[in-house]
Amino acid sequence: MTKLALKSSRVHEPFGHYSSAILKGNTLFMSGFGPFDRDKKLVGSTVREQTHQTMINVRNMLEDNGFGMDDIVRATVYLSDISHWAEFNEVFGEYFEPPFPARTVVACTLNGFLVEVECTAVRD
């Protein structure tokens, strides 16, 4: 199986030497997406606003490459402040139907933004 780097015209290019998403077989491994627009400008000042932009980026990458939100089986979430967990969780839940993906939430320092989400998606 060949490893393919995938892109989306609706999502910003990577900030460094990594791929936004890698397809291997029927599995899509997505890098962490944050609250940035196509021009790499930060969108929103609250965790709610930033989570919406982050999830829009995730959805756009998936849809532009033949996947959907329901294909996400695992997500890792990085929050700049764990006290934002409830607000993040509320917005995150708006993008999924049960059964929800497996998920881990980690508090960490992010470079000036509040949330980052990385996902693994599998298509049948």
PDB file of C-alpha atoms in Angstrom:
ATOM      1  CA  MET A   1       0.000   0.000   0.000  1.00  0.00           C
ATOM      2  CA  THR A   2       1.263   3.402  -0.965  1.00  0.00           C
ATOM      3  CA  LYS A   3       1.272   6.301   1.467  1.00  0.00           C
ATOM      4  CA  LEU A   4      -0.326   9.426  -0.051  1.00  0.00           C
ATOM      5  CA  ALA A   5      -0.233  12.999   1.266  1.00  0.00           C
ATOM      6  CA  LEU A   6      -3.652  14.633   0.892  1.00  0.00           C
ATOM      7  CA  LYS A   7      -4.698  18.286   0.850  1.00  0.00           C
ATOM      8  CA  SER A   8      -7.818  20.419   0.798  1.00  0.00           C
ATOM      9  CA  SER A   9      -8.248  23.681  -1.074  1.00  0.00           C
ATOM     10  CA  ARG A  10     -10.404  24.848   1.851  1.00  0.00           C
ATOM     11  CA  VAL A  11      -7.771  24.252   4.546  1.00  0.00           C
ATOM     12  CA  HIS A  12      -4.495  26.104   5.061  1.00  0.00           C
ATOM     13  CA  GLU A  13      -1.197  24.543   4.068  1.00  0.00           C
ATOM     14  CA  PRO A  14       0.923  23.044   6.881  1.00  0.00           C
ATOM     15  CA  PHE A  15       2.964  25.415   9.017  1.00  0.00           C
ATOM     16  CA  GLY A  16       6.055  23.191   8.819  1.00  0.00           C
ATOM     17  CA  HIS A  17       7.565  20.049   7.335  1.00  0.00           C
ATOM     18  CA  TYR A  18       4.619  17.696   7.738  1.00  0.00           C
ATOM     19  CA  SER A  19       1.562  16.609   5.782  1.00  0.00           C
ATOM     20  CA  SER A  20      -1.948  17.758   6.685  1.00  0.00           C
ATOM     21  CA  ALA A  21      -3.206  14.230   6.117  1.00  0.00           C
ATOM     22  CA  ILE A  22      -1.795  10.874   5.070  1.00  0.00           C
ATOM     23  CA  LEU A  23      -3.866   8.172   3.396  1.00  0.00           C
ATOM     24  CA  LYS A  24      -2.676   4.589   3.811  1.00  0.00           C
ATOM     25  CA  GLY A  25      -5.112   1.995   2.549  1.00  0.00           C
ATOM     26  CA  ASN A  26      -8.565   2.999   3.757  1.00  0.00           C
ATOM     27  CA  THR A  27      -7.259   4.933   6.777  1.00  0.00           C
ATOM     28  CA  LEU A  28      -6.742   8.690   6.898  1.00  0.00           C
ATOM     29  CA  PHE A  29      -4.316  10.008   9.512  1.00  0.00           C
ATOM     30  CA  MET A  30      -4.866  13.719  10.039  1.00  0.00           C
ATOM     31  CA  SER A  31      -2.396  16.106  11.625  1.00  0.00           C
ATOM     32  CA  GLY A  32      -3.581  18.456  14.321  1.00  0.00           C
ATOM     33  CA  PHE A  33      -5.895  21.146  12.964  1.00  0.00           C
ATOM     34  CA  GLY A  34      -6.343  24.449  14.720  1.00  0.00           C
ATOM     35  CA  PRO A  35      -8.596  27.485  14.330  1.00  0.00           C
ATOM     36  CA  PHE A  36      -6.981  28.969  11.230  1.00  0.00           C
ATOM     37  CA  ASP A  37      -8.506  30.106   7.959  1.00  0.00           C
ATOM     38  CA  ARG A  38      -7.138  29.324   4.489  1.00  0.00           C
ATOM     39  CA  ASP A  39      -4.644  32.210   4.850  1.00  0.00           C
ATOM     40  CA  LYS A  40      -3.323  30.880   8.189  1.00  0.00           C
ATOM     41  CA  LYS A  41      -5.049  33.642  10.154  1.00  0.00           C
ATOM     42  CA  LEU A  42      -6.394  32.799  13.606  1.00  0.00           C
ATOM     43  CA  VAL A  43     -10.216  32.715  13.706  1.00  0.00           C
ATOM     44  CA  GLY A  44     -12.029  33.539  16.956  1.00  0.00           C
ATOM     45  CA  SER A  45     -10.990  34.563  20.423  1.00  0.00           C
ATOM     46  CA  THR A  46     -13.095  32.129  22.481  1.00  0.00           C
ATOM     47  CA  VAL A  47     -12.773  28.366  22.749  1.00  0.00           C
ATOM     48  CA  ARG A  48     -16.277  28.068  21.251  1.00  0.00           C
ATOM     49  CA  GLU A  49     -15.354  30.101  18.144  1.00  0.00           C
ATOM     50  CA  GLN A  50     -11.992  28.410  17.775  1.00  0.00           C
ATOM     51  CA  THR A  51     -13.488  24.933  18.153  1.00  0.00           C
ATOM     52  CA  HIS A  52     -16.021  25.641  15.408  1.00  0.00           C
ATOM     53  CA  GLN A  53     -13.255  26.783  13.016  1.00  0.00           C
ATOM     54  CA  THR A  54     -11.115  23.781  13.937  1.00  0.00           C
ATOM     55  CA  MET A  55     -13.962  21.343  13.296  1.00  0.00           C
ATOM     56  CA  ILE A  56     -14.797  23.070  10.001  1.00  0.00           C
ATOM     57  CA  ASN A  57     -11.178  22.498   8.953  1.00  0.00           C
ATOM     58  CA  VAL A  58     -11.399  18.835   9.975  1.00  0.00           C
ATOM     59  CA  ARG A  59     -14.676  18.397   8.079  1.00  0.00           C
ATOM     60  CA  ASN A  60     -13.336  20.155   4.963  1.00  0.00           C
ATOM     61  CA  MET A  61     -10.223  17.961   4.866  1.00  0.00           C
ATOM     62  CA  LEU A  62     -12.361  14.846   5.208  1.00  0.00           C
ATOM     63  CA  GLU A  63     -14.996  15.836   2.642  1.00  0.00           C
ATOM     64  CA  ASP A  64     -12.459  16.996   0.066  1.00  0.00           C
ATOM     65  CA  ASN A  65     -10.848  13.559   0.227  1.00  0.00           C
ATOM     66  CA  GLY A  66     -13.895  11.297   0.144  1.00  0.00           C
ATOM     67  CA  PHE A  67     -14.440  10.879   3.891  1.00  0.00           C
ATOM     68  CA  GLY A  68     -17.088  12.168   6.273  1.00  0.00           C
ATOM     69  CA  MET A  69     -17.293  13.047   9.950  1.00  0.00           C
ATOM     70  CA  ASP A  70     -18.847   9.646  10.642  1.00  0.00           C
ATOM     71  CA  ASP A  71     -15.616   8.021   9.404  1.00  0.00           C
ATOM     72  CA  ILE A  72     -13.640   9.462  12.341  1.00  0.00           C
ATOM     73  CA  VAL A  73     -12.841   6.652  14.770  1.00  0.00           C
ATOM     74  CA  ARG A  74     -10.332   8.442  17.007  1.00  0.00           C
ATOM     75  CA  ALA A  75      -9.579  12.034  17.977  1.00  0.00           C
ATOM     76  CA  THR A  76      -6.932  13.604  20.176  1.00  0.00           C
ATOM     77  CA  VAL A  77      -7.731  17.077  21.438  1.00  0.00           C
ATOM     78  CA  TYR A  78      -5.280  19.602  22.832  1.00  0.00           C
ATOM     79  CA  LEU A  79      -6.670  22.429  24.965  1.00  0.00           C
ATOM     80  CA  SER A  80      -4.619  25.369  26.190  1.00  0.00           C
ATOM     81  CA  ASP A  81      -6.676  25.332  29.412  1.00  0.00           C
ATOM     82  CA  ILE A  82      -8.488  22.232  30.684  1.00  0.00           C
ATOM     83  CA  SER A  83     -11.145  24.502  32.211  1.00  0.00           C
ATOM     84  CA  HIS A  84     -12.402  24.946  28.605  1.00  0.00           C
ATOM     85  CA  TRP A  85     -13.293  21.236  28.464  1.00  0.00           C
ATOM     86  CA  ALA A  86     -17.075  21.587  28.904  1.00  0.00           C
ATOM     87  CA  GLU A  87     -17.417  24.375  26.338  1.00  0.00           C
ATOM     88  CA  PHE A  88     -15.185  22.523  23.865  1.00  0.00           C
ATOM     89  CA  ASN A  89     -17.104  19.279  24.438  1.00  0.00           C
ATOM     90  CA  GLU A  90     -20.431  20.974  23.700  1.00  0.00           C
ATOM     91  CA  VAL A  91     -19.230  22.319  20.340  1.00  0.00           C
ATOM     92  CA  PHE A  92     -17.378  19.098  19.434  1.00  0.00           C
ATOM     93  CA  GLY A  93     -20.601  17.142  19.961  1.00  0.00           C
ATOM     94  CA  GLU A  94     -22.420  19.286  17.379  1.00  0.00           C
ATOM     95  CA  TYR A  95     -20.277  17.723  14.635  1.00  0.00           C
ATOM     96  CA  PHE A  96     -21.030  14.052  15.413  1.00  0.00           C
ATOM     97  CA  GLU A  97     -23.834  11.550  15.838  1.00  0.00           C
ATOM     98  CA  PRO A  98     -23.553   8.508  18.127  1.00  0.00           C
ATOM     99  CA  PRO A  99     -21.524   6.424  18.268  1.00  0.00           C
ATOM    100  CA  PHE A 100     -19.002   9.183  18.905  1.00  0.00           C
ATOM    101  CA  PRO A 101     -15.315   8.630  18.079  1.00  0.00           C
ATOM    102  CA  ALA A 102     -12.919   7.520  20.784  1.00  0.00           C
ATOM    103  CA  ARG A 103     -11.257  10.639  22.162  1.00  0.00           C
ATOM    104  CA  THR A 104      -8.499  11.868  24.462  1.00  0.00           C
ATOM    105  CA  VAL A 105      -8.264  15.451  25.716  1.00  0.00           C
ATOM    106  CA  VAL A 106      -4.903  16.827  26.842  1.00  0.00           C
ATOM    107  CA  ALA A 107      -4.113  20.210  28.380  1.00  0.00           C
ATOM    108  CA  CYS A 108      -0.966  21.748  26.906  1.00  0.00           C
ATOM    109  CA  THR A 109       0.583  24.970  25.721  1.00  0.00           C
ATOM    110  CA  LEU A 110      -0.493  25.931  22.221  1.00  0.00           C
ATOM    111  CA  ASN A 111       1.165  28.727  20.257  1.00  0.00           C
ATOM    112  CA  GLY A 112      -1.396  31.467  20.893  1.00  0.00           C
ATOM    113  CA  PHE A 113      -4.542  29.477  20.165  1.00  0.00           C
ATOM    114  CA  LEU A 114      -6.925  27.544  22.405  1.00  0.00           C
ATOM    115  CA  VAL A 115      -7.690  24.217  20.695  1.00  0.00           C
ATOM    116  CA  GLU A 116      -6.178  21.695  18.281  1.00  0.00           C
ATOM    117  CA  VAL A 117      -7.738  18.435  17.064  1.00  0.00           C
ATOM    118  CA  GLU A 118      -6.109  15.500  15.291  1.00  0.00           C
ATOM    119  CA  CYS A 119      -8.122  12.574  13.939  1.00  0.00           C
ATOM    120  CA  THR A 120      -7.949   9.154  12.398  1.00  0.00           C
ATOM    121  CA  ALA A 121     -10.706   8.227   9.949  1.00  0.00           C
ATOM    122  CA  VAL A 122     -11.441   4.882   8.332  1.00  0.00           C
ATOM    123  CA  ARG A 123     -13.643   4.391   5.303  1.00  0.00           C
ATOM    124  CA  ASP A 124     -15.415   1.141   4.496  1.00  0.00           C
TER     125      ASP A 124
END
